[in-house]
Amino acid sequence: MAEVILQNISKIYSDVDKHMGRHKAVDDISFTVYDKEFMVLVGPSGCGKSTLLRMIAGLEEISEGNLLIDGKRMNEMTPRQRDIAMVFQNYALYPHMTVYDNMAFGLKLQNFSKADIKSRVMETAQLLEIEDELYKKPKTLSGGQRQRVAIGRAIIRRPKVFLFDEPLSNLDAKLRSQMRIELQRLHREINATMIYVTHDQTEAMTLGHRIAVLNKGKLMQLDTPMNLYEHPNNKFVAGFIGSPSMNFLKGRIINETGLYFENESKQCRFSLGKDLEASLGSYVNTEVILGIRPENIFLKDDGSLSDCSLEVLAFENMGNEQLIYLSIGSQTIIVRRPQTHEIEIGDKVALSFSRKNMLFMVDSTGQVIDTTVLSNAGSGKL
Ligand code: ADP
Ligand code: MG
C-alpha cells in the first residue's frame, strides 16, 4: 500500500523575490495519489512541479500543509524514512563503477547480503532489458541505456513511491516515445505508486492515469487524460492540453431571435442552436471566448450556409493530415483535416464549427461555462 495525500501544500520562498514579498512557488495544492496509481504533474516551466516533487521526496521543506503517506504525516521525516525513490532528468551515475555496481550501491549501504544484491540486480536488469550491459561503464552506454540504469537504481530498492522529474527530457524524440512505452510496462510490472513530472503534455497524456495540471504554483485541474481534453475547466487547461492548441476566438453572445455568437472582428457570426441556447442565455451581451479544437472545424465546399469565411494564411501537409492557418481579425485559427487536400495561400474558405465541441469561457476569468446540461434541465431540475 502506498497512498500519497497532499493537504493544502504550499512552498514559500521568502528570501528571493523581495519586491514580490512572499513568493509562493507552490500555492495551496491538495490531491490524493491512489495506491498503484500513475499520476502525472504537468505544467509550463517554472510552475512549481519540481518544487512540489521535492517536497514529497523530503528534499525541500514544506512551508504549509500536510503530506501523508499511508495515513502518516511525513513533513518532518527524512527522505529515507519516507521510503521514496526519485529519478531526475540529470541522473548522475558513478562513472568509475560498472552498471552492476551503480545499481548495487544503495543496497550495499543498507547492508544487504551479496547474494541478495546479486538476485536483485539480475531481476532489475532483466526488467529493464540491460542484462548485457551489467559489466560496462556508464560512458560506453547510449543515453537511453544510461537512463534505464538510473531507473534501475531507483527500483532496485523497491520503495513505496517512485518520483520522476522529467526523466526523459534529455533523450531524443524517438527514444523518448520508446521509453514512454517502457515506463508504462514497468509500472504494470512493479505495480507501484508513481508520481511523474513533465512539461510535455503529450508525455502526460500518454502516461498518466490521472493528470494534475499546474500553472503558477496552482492546481488548475486534476482529471483523466480524456476528461482534460474533452472537459477542461478553464482556458489554461483548454489551451495547454492538445496539439496543435485549441483555437480561441474572442467575441460576444448576442440575442436576435435566438442566440448567436459573433467574434470581435465580426467575420464570424452564427446561430448557436437549441442545446447551447439553454445554457448560454444568461451570457447575452457578455464578452466570452469561444474555444474550438482544430479537428472540430470543417471546410465546407457544398455551398450551403457556413459559419465563417476566412482567408488561408499558410498550410502544412503532414502526409496523414493537413493543418490550415486562417486569419480572423488580428488572430489566427488552425484547422486540422484528416487528409491532405489541394489548397492555396490566399484562398477564401467556408468553415463550419461543430456545435457539440464548442467550449465557451468567460473572458474576464477564463472559467469554462457549463454547457453540458441538456435543454430540458433549464427548469432547475437535473
Ligand atoms: P518547474 O519544475 O515547474 O519548472 P520549479 O519548481 O523548479 O518549477 O520552480 C518554481 C518556482 O520556484 C520558480 O519561479 C523558481 O524560480 C522558484 N524556485 C525554485 N527553486 C527555488 C529556490 N531554491 N529558491 C528560490 N526560488 C526557487
Ligand atoms: Mg522542474
mmCIF file of C-alpha atoms and ligand atoms in Angstrom:
data_model
loop_
_atom_site.group_PDB
_atom_site.id
_atom_site.type_symbol
_atom_site.label_atom_id
_atom_site.label_comp_id
_atom_site.label_asym_id
_atom_site.label_seq_id
_atom_site.Cartn_x
_atom_site.Cartn_y
_atom_site.Cartn_z
ATOM 1 C CA MET A 1 0.000 0.000 0.000
ATOM 2 C CA ALA A 2 1.212 3.491 -0.783
ATOM 3 C CA GLU A 3 -1.303 6.275 -0.931
ATOM 4 C CA VAL A 4 0.068 9.815 -1.019
ATOM 5 C CA ILE A 5 -2.112 12.652 0.230
ATOM 6 C CA LEU A 6 -1.289 16.325 -0.201
ATOM 7 C CA GLN A 7 -3.278 18.649 2.043
ATOM 8 C CA ASN A 8 -3.060 22.382 1.270
ATOM 9 C CA ILE A 9 0.651 22.206 0.476
ATOM 10 C CA SER A 10 2.482 25.477 -0.187
ATOM 11 C CA LYS A 11 6.096 26.440 -0.708
ATOM 12 C CA ILE A 12 7.093 29.964 0.087
ATOM 13 C CA TYR A 13 10.466 31.315 -0.980
ATOM 14 C CA SER A 14 10.612 34.479 1.084
ATOM 15 C CA ASP A 15 14.239 35.445 0.575
ATOM 16 C CA VAL A 16 14.469 35.662 -3.203
ATOM 17 C CA ASP A 17 11.712 37.835 -4.580
ATOM 18 C CA LYS A 18 11.828 40.641 -2.050
ATOM 19 C CA HIS A 19 9.988 43.042 -4.320
ATOM 20 C CA MET A 20 7.174 40.494 -4.689
ATOM 21 C CA GLY A 21 7.003 39.845 -0.963
ATOM 22 C CA ARG A 22 6.355 36.201 -0.253
ATOM 23 C CA HIS A 23 6.715 34.203 -3.433
ATOM 24 C CA LYS A 24 4.533 31.115 -3.452
ATOM 25 C CA ALA A 25 6.218 28.649 -5.787
ATOM 26 C CA VAL A 26 3.539 26.104 -4.822
ATOM 27 C CA ASP A 27 0.210 27.523 -3.743
ATOM 28 C CA ASP A 28 -2.246 25.544 -1.617
ATOM 29 C CA ILE A 29 -2.246 22.270 -3.502
ATOM 30 C CA SER A 30 -4.383 19.343 -2.384
ATOM 31 C CA PHE A 31 -4.861 15.976 -4.035
ATOM 32 C CA THR A 32 -4.595 12.260 -3.402
ATOM 33 C CA VAL A 33 -2.463 9.845 -5.379
ATOM 34 C CA TYR A 34 -4.063 6.438 -5.005
ATOM 35 C CA ASP A 35 -2.197 3.249 -4.287
ATOM 36 C CA LYS A 36 -0.524 1.978 -7.505
ATOM 37 C CA GLU A 37 -1.648 4.993 -9.474
ATOM 38 C CA PHE A 38 0.478 6.645 -12.190
ATOM 39 C CA MET A 39 -0.064 10.327 -11.507
ATOM 40 C CA VAL A 40 1.441 12.948 -13.799
ATOM 41 C CA LEU A 41 2.110 16.559 -12.817
ATOM 42 C CA VAL A 42 2.265 18.761 -15.898
ATOM 43 C CA GLY A 43 2.640 22.480 -16.495
ATOM 44 C CA PRO A 44 4.925 25.049 -18.113
ATOM 45 C CA SER A 45 8.468 25.602 -16.926
ATOM 46 C CA GLY A 46 8.601 27.392 -13.584
ATOM 47 C CA CYS A 47 5.076 26.424 -12.477
ATOM 48 C CA GLY A 48 6.340 24.604 -9.381
ATOM 49 C CA LYS A 49 6.433 20.950 -10.469
ATOM 50 C CA SER A 50 9.938 20.174 -9.232
ATOM 51 C CA THR A 51 9.384 22.086 -6.021
ATOM 52 C CA LEU A 52 6.257 20.054 -5.311
ATOM 53 C CA LEU A 53 8.006 16.769 -6.101
ATOM 54 C CA ARG A 54 10.995 17.679 -3.933
ATOM 55 C CA MET A 55 8.671 18.439 -1.031
ATOM 56 C CA ILE A 56 7.096 14.994 -1.428
ATOM 57 C CA ALA A 57 10.590 13.444 -1.527
ATOM 58 C CA GLY A 58 11.735 15.295 1.572
ATOM 59 C CA LEU A 59 14.443 17.259 -0.264
ATOM 60 C CA GLU A 60 12.653 20.551 0.289
ATOM 61 C CA GLU A 61 10.875 21.756 3.398
ATOM 62 C CA ILE A 62 7.078 22.002 3.216
ATOM 63 C CA SER A 63 6.143 25.599 4.147
ATOM 64 C CA GLU A 64 2.448 24.961 4.757
ATOM 65 C CA GLY A 65 0.138 21.970 4.693
ATOM 66 C CA ASN A 66 0.458 18.244 5.349
ATOM 67 C CA LEU A 67 1.960 15.391 3.423
ATOM 68 C CA LEU A 68 0.593 11.960 4.312
ATOM 69 C CA ILE A 69 1.843 8.613 3.081
ATOM 70 C CA ASP A 70 -0.406 5.739 4.034
ATOM 71 C CA GLY A 71 -2.133 7.982 6.516
ATOM 72 C CA LYS A 72 1.034 9.059 8.365
ATOM 73 C CA ARG A 73 2.240 12.651 8.392
ATOM 74 C CA MET A 74 5.612 12.842 6.638
ATOM 75 C CA ASN A 75 6.514 16.538 6.850
ATOM 76 C CA GLU A 76 9.336 16.032 9.342
ATOM 77 C CA MET A 77 10.536 12.664 8.035
ATOM 78 C CA THR A 78 13.830 12.282 6.178
ATOM 79 C CA PRO A 79 13.792 11.065 2.553
ATOM 80 C CA ARG A 80 14.891 7.606 3.663
ATOM 81 C CA GLN A 81 12.161 7.353 6.292
ATOM 82 C CA ARG A 82 9.588 8.203 3.625
ATOM 83 C CA ASP A 83 10.669 5.173 1.585
ATOM 84 C CA ILE A 84 10.618 7.048 -1.703
ATOM 85 C CA ALA A 85 12.918 6.850 -4.728
ATOM 86 C CA MET A 86 13.429 9.679 -7.158
ATOM 87 C CA VAL A 87 14.726 9.736 -10.744
ATOM 88 C CA PHE A 88 15.897 13.078 -12.101
ATOM 89 C CA GLN A 89 16.451 14.489 -15.563
ATOM 90 C CA ASN A 90 20.168 14.821 -14.868
ATOM 91 C CA TYR A 91 20.747 11.381 -13.414
ATOM 92 C CA ALA A 92 24.299 11.104 -12.158
ATOM 93 C CA LEU A 93 25.709 7.624 -12.457
ATOM 94 C CA TYR A 94 29.056 6.897 -10.819
ATOM 95 C CA PRO A 95 31.383 6.963 -13.859
ATOM 96 C CA HIS A 96 34.078 4.713 -12.400
ATOM 97 C CA MET A 97 31.613 1.980 -11.419
ATOM 98 C CA THR A 98 30.084 -0.676 -13.661
ATOM 99 C CA VAL A 99 26.343 -0.739 -14.291
ATOM 100 C CA TYR A 100 26.145 -3.611 -11.782
ATOM 101 C CA ASP A 101 27.885 -1.613 -9.060
ATOM 102 C CA ASN A 102 25.878 1.512 -9.825
ATOM 103 C CA MET A 103 22.690 -0.430 -9.184
ATOM 104 C CA ALA A 104 24.079 -2.349 -6.211
ATOM 105 C CA PHE A 105 25.470 0.733 -4.464
ATOM 106 C CA GLY A 106 22.368 1.695 -2.466
ATOM 107 C CA LEU A 107 21.793 -1.881 -1.337
ATOM 108 C CA LYS A 108 25.407 -2.200 -0.144
ATOM 109 C CA LEU A 109 24.922 0.888 2.003
ATOM 110 C CA GLN A 110 21.889 -0.793 3.503
ATOM 111 C CA ASN A 111 23.973 -3.892 4.320
ATOM 112 C CA PHE A 112 22.170 -6.311 2.033
ATOM 113 C CA SER A 113 23.955 -9.672 1.660
ATOM 114 C CA LYS A 114 25.976 -10.292 -1.517
ATOM 115 C CA ALA A 115 23.533 -12.982 -2.648
ATOM 116 C CA ASP A 116 20.507 -10.738 -2.143
ATOM 117 C CA ILE A 117 22.195 -7.909 -4.001
ATOM 118 C CA LYS A 118 23.004 -10.187 -6.909
ATOM 119 C CA SER A 119 19.492 -11.524 -7.249
ATOM 120 C CA ARG A 120 18.002 -8.045 -7.111
ATOM 121 C CA VAL A 121 20.454 -6.625 -9.645
ATOM 122 C CA MET A 122 19.723 -9.505 -12.025
ATOM 123 C CA GLU A 123 15.985 -9.182 -11.621
ATOM 124 C CA THR A 124 16.092 -5.414 -12.148
ATOM 125 C CA ALA A 125 18.413 -5.668 -15.142
ATOM 126 C CA GLN A 126 16.045 -8.154 -16.721
ATOM 127 C CA LEU A 127 13.075 -5.908 -16.136
ATOM 128 C CA LEU A 128 14.891 -3.031 -17.831
ATOM 129 C CA GLU A 129 16.489 -5.181 -20.522
ATOM 130 C CA ILE A 130 20.043 -4.177 -19.653
ATOM 131 C CA GLU A 131 21.362 -7.654 -18.707
ATOM 132 C CA ASP A 132 24.060 -7.400 -21.374
ATOM 133 C CA GLU A 133 25.361 -4.092 -20.082
ATOM 134 C CA LEU A 134 25.966 -5.023 -16.439
ATOM 135 C CA TYR A 135 29.749 -5.076 -16.595
ATOM 136 C CA LYS A 136 30.133 -1.954 -18.730
ATOM 137 C CA LYS A 137 30.951 1.542 -17.506
ATOM 138 C CA PRO A 138 28.264 4.238 -17.968
ATOM 139 C CA LYS A 139 30.254 6.184 -20.571
ATOM 140 C CA THR A 140 30.071 3.293 -23.027
ATOM 141 C CA LEU A 141 26.258 3.207 -22.863
ATOM 142 C CA SER A 142 23.740 5.109 -25.001
ATOM 143 C CA GLY A 143 21.611 7.869 -23.417
ATOM 144 C CA GLY A 144 18.610 5.556 -23.246
ATOM 145 C CA GLN A 145 20.597 2.775 -21.567
ATOM 146 C CA ARG A 146 22.030 5.195 -19.016
ATOM 147 C CA GLN A 147 18.552 6.407 -18.178
ATOM 148 C CA ARG A 148 17.497 2.793 -17.676
ATOM 149 C CA VAL A 149 20.355 2.290 -15.225
ATOM 150 C CA ALA A 150 19.233 5.404 -13.344
ATOM 151 C CA ILE A 151 15.695 3.988 -13.180
ATOM 152 C CA GLY A 152 17.166 0.630 -12.155
ATOM 153 C CA ARG A 153 18.971 2.254 -9.255
ATOM 154 C CA ALA A 154 15.634 3.607 -8.070
ATOM 155 C CA ILE A 155 13.507 0.486 -8.459
ATOM 156 C CA ILE A 156 16.067 -1.920 -7.023
ATOM 157 C CA ARG A 157 15.275 -0.555 -3.570
ATOM 158 C CA ARG A 158 11.589 -1.398 -4.018
ATOM 159 C CA PRO A 159 10.379 1.789 -2.395
ATOM 160 C CA LYS A 160 6.750 2.572 -1.676
ATOM 161 C CA VAL A 161 6.611 5.525 -4.039
ATOM 162 C CA PHE A 162 8.552 6.500 -7.169
ATOM 163 C CA LEU A 163 9.055 10.096 -8.133
ATOM 164 C CA PHE A 164 10.232 11.055 -11.621
ATOM 165 C CA ASP A 165 11.297 14.588 -12.508
ATOM 166 C CA GLU A 166 11.372 14.940 -16.309
ATOM 167 C CA PRO A 167 13.452 11.761 -16.669
ATOM 168 C CA LEU A 168 13.170 11.662 -20.468
ATOM 169 C CA SER A 169 13.876 15.313 -21.284
ATOM 170 C CA ASN A 170 17.470 14.685 -22.331
ATOM 171 C CA LEU A 171 16.585 11.941 -24.809
ATOM 172 C CA ASP A 172 15.823 12.475 -28.487
ATOM 173 C CA ALA A 173 12.210 12.324 -29.668
ATOM 174 C CA LYS A 174 12.283 8.735 -30.901
ATOM 175 C CA LEU A 175 13.924 7.354 -27.787
ATOM 176 C CA ARG A 176 11.551 9.382 -25.640
ATOM 177 C CA SER A 177 8.475 7.777 -27.142
ATOM 178 C CA GLN A 178 10.083 4.340 -26.829
ATOM 179 C CA MET A 179 10.879 4.988 -23.154
ATOM 180 C CA ARG A 180 7.285 6.113 -22.549
ATOM 181 C CA ILE A 181 6.113 2.675 -23.587
ATOM 182 C CA GLU A 182 8.800 1.105 -21.391
ATOM 183 C CA LEU A 183 7.673 3.132 -18.413
ATOM 184 C CA GLN A 184 4.077 2.020 -18.888
ATOM 185 C CA ARG A 185 5.203 -1.588 -18.930
ATOM 186 C CA LEU A 186 7.457 -1.035 -15.932
ATOM 187 C CA HIS A 187 4.611 0.467 -13.972
ATOM 188 C CA ARG A 188 2.404 -2.510 -14.748
ATOM 189 C CA GLU A 189 5.105 -4.971 -13.725
ATOM 190 C CA ILE A 190 6.286 -3.409 -10.493
ATOM 191 C CA ASN A 191 2.821 -2.173 -9.638
ATOM 192 C CA ALA A 192 3.914 0.783 -7.514
ATOM 193 C CA THR A 193 2.630 4.273 -6.873
ATOM 194 C CA MET A 194 4.325 6.703 -9.255
ATOM 195 C CA ILE A 195 4.342 10.474 -9.479
ATOM 196 C CA TYR A 196 5.805 11.751 -12.722
ATOM 197 C CA VAL A 197 6.648 15.346 -13.592
ATOM 198 C CA THR A 198 6.854 16.670 -17.146
ATOM 199 C CA HIS A 199 6.305 19.916 -19.059
ATOM 200 C CA ASP A 200 5.296 17.910 -22.125
ATOM 201 C CA GLN A 201 1.553 17.478 -22.493
ATOM 202 C CA THR A 202 1.928 14.538 -24.914
ATOM 203 C CA GLU A 203 4.010 12.685 -22.336
ATOM 204 C CA ALA A 204 1.422 13.493 -19.678
ATOM 205 C CA MET A 205 -1.462 12.310 -21.851
ATOM 206 C CA THR A 206 0.195 9.005 -22.743
ATOM 207 C CA LEU A 207 1.492 8.097 -19.270
ATOM 208 C CA GLY A 208 -0.965 9.363 -16.709
ATOM 209 C CA HIS A 209 -3.903 7.525 -15.200
ATOM 210 C CA ARG A 210 -4.721 10.986 -13.970
ATOM 211 C CA ILE A 211 -3.002 14.292 -14.649
ATOM 212 C CA ALA A 212 -2.653 17.307 -12.366
ATOM 213 C CA VAL A 213 -2.261 20.452 -14.475
ATOM 214 C CA LEU A 214 -0.336 23.200 -12.680
ATOM 215 C CA ASN A 215 0.145 26.848 -13.529
ATOM 216 C CA LYS A 216 1.933 29.484 -11.463
ATOM 217 C CA GLY A 217 2.042 27.222 -8.438
ATOM 218 C CA LYS A 218 -1.687 26.485 -8.509
ATOM 219 C CA LEU A 219 -3.589 23.332 -9.375
ATOM 220 C CA MET A 220 -5.699 24.140 -12.443
ATOM 221 C CA GLN A 221 -7.422 20.774 -12.829
ATOM 222 C CA LEU A 222 -6.888 17.164 -11.881
ATOM 223 C CA ASP A 223 -8.540 14.624 -14.123
ATOM 224 C CA THR A 224 -8.131 11.709 -16.512
ATOM 225 C CA PRO A 225 -6.425 12.497 -19.832
ATOM 226 C CA MET A 226 -9.693 12.231 -21.766
ATOM 227 C CA ASN A 227 -11.607 14.457 -19.366
ATOM 228 C CA LEU A 228 -8.905 17.106 -19.512
ATOM 229 C CA TYR A 229 -9.109 17.016 -23.287
ATOM 230 C CA GLU A 230 -12.875 16.969 -23.575
ATOM 231 C CA HIS A 231 -13.966 18.856 -20.475
ATOM 232 C CA PRO A 232 -11.333 21.376 -19.421
ATOM 233 C CA ASN A 233 -12.450 23.619 -16.552
ATOM 234 C CA ASN A 234 -10.668 26.721 -17.682
ATOM 235 C CA LYS A 235 -8.869 28.416 -20.546
ATOM 236 C CA PHE A 236 -5.419 27.486 -19.269
ATOM 237 C CA VAL A 237 -6.121 23.743 -19.353
ATOM 238 C CA ALA A 238 -8.043 24.054 -22.627
ATOM 239 C CA GLY A 239 -5.027 25.695 -24.263
ATOM 240 C CA PHE A 240 -2.339 23.583 -22.600
ATOM 241 C CA ILE A 241 -3.705 20.135 -23.388
ATOM 242 C CA GLY A 242 -3.820 19.204 -27.077
ATOM 243 C CA SER A 243 -1.512 19.868 -30.008
ATOM 244 C CA PRO A 244 -1.963 21.989 -32.042
ATOM 245 C CA SER A 245 -3.665 24.002 -29.319
ATOM 246 C CA MET A 246 -7.341 24.776 -29.116
ATOM 247 C CA ASN A 247 -8.382 27.875 -31.080
ATOM 248 C CA PHE A 248 -9.697 30.785 -29.025
ATOM 249 C CA LEU A 249 -11.977 33.416 -30.544
ATOM 250 C CA LYS A 250 -12.938 36.472 -28.564
ATOM 251 C CA GLY A 251 -16.498 37.609 -29.077
ATOM 252 C CA ARG A 252 -19.982 38.059 -27.663
ATOM 253 C CA ILE A 253 -23.214 36.156 -27.344
ATOM 254 C CA ILE A 254 -25.995 38.173 -28.945
ATOM 255 C CA ASN A 255 -29.739 37.629 -28.973
ATOM 256 C CA GLU A 256 -31.524 38.034 -32.291
ATOM 257 C CA THR A 257 -34.495 35.717 -32.371
ATOM 258 C CA GLY A 258 -32.241 33.045 -30.944
ATOM 259 C CA LEU A 259 -28.681 33.205 -29.672
ATOM 260 C CA TYR A 260 -25.754 33.935 -31.942
ATOM 261 C CA PHE A 261 -22.013 34.065 -31.413
ATOM 262 C CA GLU A 262 -20.238 36.978 -33.027
ATOM 263 C CA ASN A 263 -16.458 37.282 -32.908
ATOM 264 C CA GLU A 264 -14.611 40.550 -32.245
ATOM 265 C CA SER A 265 -13.822 41.259 -35.904
ATOM 266 C CA LYS A 266 -17.425 40.319 -36.855
ATOM 267 C CA GLN A 267 -16.155 37.942 -39.539
ATOM 268 C CA CYS A 268 -17.831 35.040 -37.777
ATOM 269 C CA ARG A 269 -21.450 35.124 -36.716
ATOM 270 C CA PHE A 270 -23.553 32.066 -36.367
ATOM 271 C CA SER A 271 -26.578 30.662 -34.616
ATOM 272 C CA LEU A 272 -25.782 28.523 -31.573
ATOM 273 C CA GLY A 273 -28.675 26.118 -31.802
ATOM 274 C CA LYS A 274 -31.095 24.877 -29.147
ATOM 275 C CA ASP A 275 -28.732 22.860 -26.914
ATOM 276 C CA LEU A 276 -26.295 25.715 -26.370
ATOM 277 C CA GLU A 277 -29.078 28.307 -26.014
ATOM 278 C CA ALA A 278 -30.315 26.566 -22.898
ATOM 279 C CA SER A 279 -27.065 27.139 -21.032
ATOM 280 C CA LEU A 280 -25.812 30.389 -22.570
ATOM 281 C CA GLY A 281 -28.956 32.501 -22.109
ATOM 282 C CA SER A 282 -27.583 34.380 -19.132
ATOM 283 C CA TYR A 283 -24.399 35.350 -21.008
ATOM 284 C CA VAL A 284 -26.088 37.515 -23.648
ATOM 285 C CA ASN A 285 -24.014 40.652 -24.292
ATOM 286 C CA THR A 286 -21.112 39.433 -22.138
ATOM 287 C CA GLU A 287 -17.624 39.081 -23.511
ATOM 288 C CA VAL A 288 -16.874 35.406 -24.000
ATOM 289 C CA ILE A 289 -14.202 33.301 -25.610
ATOM 290 C CA LEU A 290 -15.174 30.531 -27.948
ATOM 291 C CA GLY A 291 -12.776 27.603 -27.766
ATOM 292 C CA ILE A 292 -12.737 25.039 -30.532
ATOM 293 C CA ARG A 293 -10.144 22.407 -31.377
ATOM 294 C CA PRO A 294 -8.558 22.311 -34.860
ATOM 295 C CA GLU A 295 -10.232 18.973 -35.641
ATOM 296 C CA ASN A 296 -13.697 20.342 -34.856
ATOM 297 C CA ILE A 297 -13.726 22.927 -37.612
ATOM 298 C CA PHE A 298 -14.631 21.698 -41.076
ATOM 299 C CA LEU A 299 -14.220 23.118 -44.537
ATOM 300 C CA LYS A 300 -17.482 23.337 -46.417
ATOM 301 C CA ASP A 301 -17.421 23.125 -50.143
ATOM 302 C CA ASP A 302 -21.041 22.230 -50.798
ATOM 303 C CA GLY A 303 -22.147 25.880 -50.988
ATOM 304 C CA SER A 304 -24.557 25.591 -48.044
ATOM 305 C CA LEU A 305 -24.633 28.215 -45.282
ATOM 306 C CA SER A 306 -21.294 28.370 -43.419
ATOM 307 C CA ASP A 307 -20.358 29.863 -40.051
ATOM 308 C CA CYS A 308 -17.377 31.805 -41.288
ATOM 309 C CA SER A 309 -15.469 32.566 -44.461
ATOM 310 C CA LEU A 310 -11.753 33.140 -43.959
ATOM 311 C CA GLU A 311 -8.550 33.520 -45.903
ATOM 312 C CA VAL A 312 -5.797 30.899 -45.905
ATOM 313 C CA LEU A 313 -2.547 32.309 -44.455
ATOM 314 C CA ALA A 314 -0.476 29.151 -44.598
ATOM 315 C CA PHE A 315 -0.787 25.398 -44.561
ATOM 316 C CA GLU A 316 1.273 22.361 -43.619
ATOM 317 C CA ASN A 317 0.920 18.998 -45.304
ATOM 318 C CA MET A 318 1.968 16.262 -42.901
ATOM 319 C CA GLY A 319 1.094 13.314 -45.099
ATOM 320 C CA ASN A 320 -1.542 11.874 -42.796
ATOM 321 C CA GLU A 321 -3.140 15.242 -42.119
ATOM 322 C CA GLN A 322 -3.212 18.854 -43.177
ATOM 323 C CA LEU A 323 -3.054 21.927 -40.928
ATOM 324 C CA ILE A 324 -4.534 25.110 -42.356
ATOM 325 C CA TYR A 325 -3.838 28.516 -40.784
ATOM 326 C CA LEU A 326 -6.563 31.100 -41.336
ATOM 327 C CA SER A 327 -6.665 34.732 -40.456
ATOM 328 C CA ILE A 328 -9.516 36.176 -38.416
ATOM 329 C CA GLY A 329 -9.150 39.812 -37.313
ATOM 330 C CA SER A 330 -5.750 40.006 -35.672
ATOM 331 C CA GLN A 331 -5.888 36.321 -34.723
ATOM 332 C CA THR A 332 -5.009 33.071 -36.449
ATOM 333 C CA ILE A 333 -7.006 29.891 -36.214
ATOM 334 C CA ILE A 334 -5.891 26.408 -37.154
ATOM 335 C CA VAL A 335 -7.995 23.785 -38.870
ATOM 336 C CA ARG A 336 -6.867 20.178 -38.982
ATOM 337 C CA ARG A 337 -8.059 17.876 -41.751
ATOM 338 C CA PRO A 338 -7.506 14.136 -41.698
ATOM 339 C CA GLN A 339 -6.178 14.132 -45.266
ATOM 340 C CA THR A 340 -4.163 16.416 -47.497
ATOM 341 C CA HIS A 341 -6.292 18.379 -49.961
ATOM 342 C CA GLU A 342 -5.380 20.865 -52.677
ATOM 343 C CA ILE A 343 -5.283 24.345 -51.211
ATOM 344 C CA GLU A 344 -3.573 27.675 -51.976
ATOM 345 C CA ILE A 345 -2.443 30.545 -49.801
ATOM 346 C CA GLY A 346 -4.956 33.357 -50.231
ATOM 347 C CA ASP A 347 -7.911 31.020 -50.892
ATOM 348 C CA LYS A 348 -11.107 32.031 -49.186
ATOM 349 C CA VAL A 349 -12.613 29.005 -47.459
ATOM 350 C CA ALA A 350 -16.021 28.445 -45.866
ATOM 351 C CA LEU A 351 -15.978 26.876 -42.411
ATOM 352 C CA SER A 352 -18.403 25.129 -40.160
ATOM 353 C CA PHE A 353 -17.840 24.756 -36.406
ATOM 354 C CA SER A 354 -19.019 21.624 -34.659
ATOM 355 C CA ARG A 355 -21.616 22.845 -32.141
ATOM 356 C CA LYS A 356 -21.225 19.936 -29.761
ATOM 357 C CA ASN A 357 -17.486 20.512 -29.429
ATOM 358 C CA MET A 358 -17.615 24.209 -28.676
ATOM 359 C CA LEU A 359 -16.366 25.499 -25.368
ATOM 360 C CA PHE A 360 -17.416 28.869 -24.031
ATOM 361 C CA MET A 361 -15.358 30.728 -21.452
ATOM 362 C CA VAL A 362 -15.953 33.920 -19.528
ATOM 363 C CA ASP A 363 -13.432 36.358 -20.984
ATOM 364 C CA SER A 364 -12.552 38.028 -17.682
ATOM 365 C CA THR A 365 -11.807 34.817 -15.745
ATOM 366 C CA GLY A 366 -11.190 32.110 -18.321
ATOM 367 C CA GLN A 367 -13.712 29.928 -16.482
ATOM 368 C CA VAL A 368 -15.484 27.442 -18.749
ATOM 369 C CA ILE A 369 -19.267 27.861 -18.855
ATOM 370 C CA ASP A 370 -21.029 24.571 -18.248
ATOM 371 C CA THR A 371 -22.947 23.770 -21.419
ATOM 372 C CA THR A 372 -23.302 20.070 -20.732
ATOM 373 C CA VAL A 373 -26.762 20.471 -19.165
ATOM 374 C CA LEU A 374 -29.392 19.404 -21.632
ATOM 375 C CA SER A 375 -32.036 21.866 -22.717
ATOM 376 C CA ASN A 376 -34.714 20.179 -20.591
ATOM 377 C CA ALA A 377 -32.638 20.786 -17.440
ATOM 378 C CA GLY A 378 -33.305 24.516 -17.769
ATOM 379 C CA SER A 379 -36.269 24.189 -15.418
ATOM 380 C CA GLY A 380 -33.869 23.923 -12.499
ATOM 381 C CA LYS A 381 -34.251 20.171 -12.047
ATOM 382 C CA LEU A 382 -31.430 17.885 -13.023
HETATM 383 P P1 ADP B 1 9.242 23.674 -12.613
HETATM 384 O O1 ADP B 1 9.870 22.431 -12.095
HETATM 385 O O2 ADP B 1 7.765 23.558 -12.814
HETATM 386 O O3 ADP B 1 9.908 24.216 -13.828
HETATM 387 P P2 ADP B 1 10.258 24.830 -10.146
HETATM 388 O O4 ADP B 1 9.555 24.053 -9.105
HETATM 389 O O5 ADP B 1 11.657 24.488 -10.424
HETATM 390 O O6 ADP B 1 9.385 24.815 -11.493
HETATM 391 O O7 ADP B 1 10.212 26.372 -9.756
HETATM 392 C C1 ADP B 1 9.015 27.009 -9.366
HETATM 393 C C2 ADP B 1 9.326 28.451 -8.963
HETATM 394 O O8 ADP B 1 10.075 28.476 -7.763
HETATM 395 C C3 ADP B 1 10.123 29.218 -9.976
HETATM 396 O O9 ADP B 1 9.646 30.535 -10.012
HETATM 397 C C4 ADP B 1 11.517 29.150 -9.441
HETATM 398 O O10 ADP B 1 12.272 30.271 -9.840
HETATM 399 C C5 ADP B 1 11.284 29.153 -7.945
HETATM 400 N N1 ADP B 1 12.326 28.435 -7.212
HETATM 401 C C6 ADP B 1 12.665 27.139 -7.391
HETATM 402 N N2 ADP B 1 13.626 26.766 -6.532
HETATM 403 C C7 ADP B 1 13.936 27.866 -5.792
HETATM 404 C C8 ADP B 1 14.851 28.151 -4.727
HETATM 405 N N3 ADP B 1 15.667 27.211 -4.237
HETATM 406 N N4 ADP B 1 14.860 29.402 -4.219
HETATM 407 C C9 ADP B 1 14.025 30.332 -4.696
HETATM 408 N N5 ADP B 1 13.140 30.150 -5.683
HETATM 409 C C10 ADP B 1 13.087 28.935 -6.229
HETATM 410 MG MG MG B 2 11.462 21.265 -12.901
#
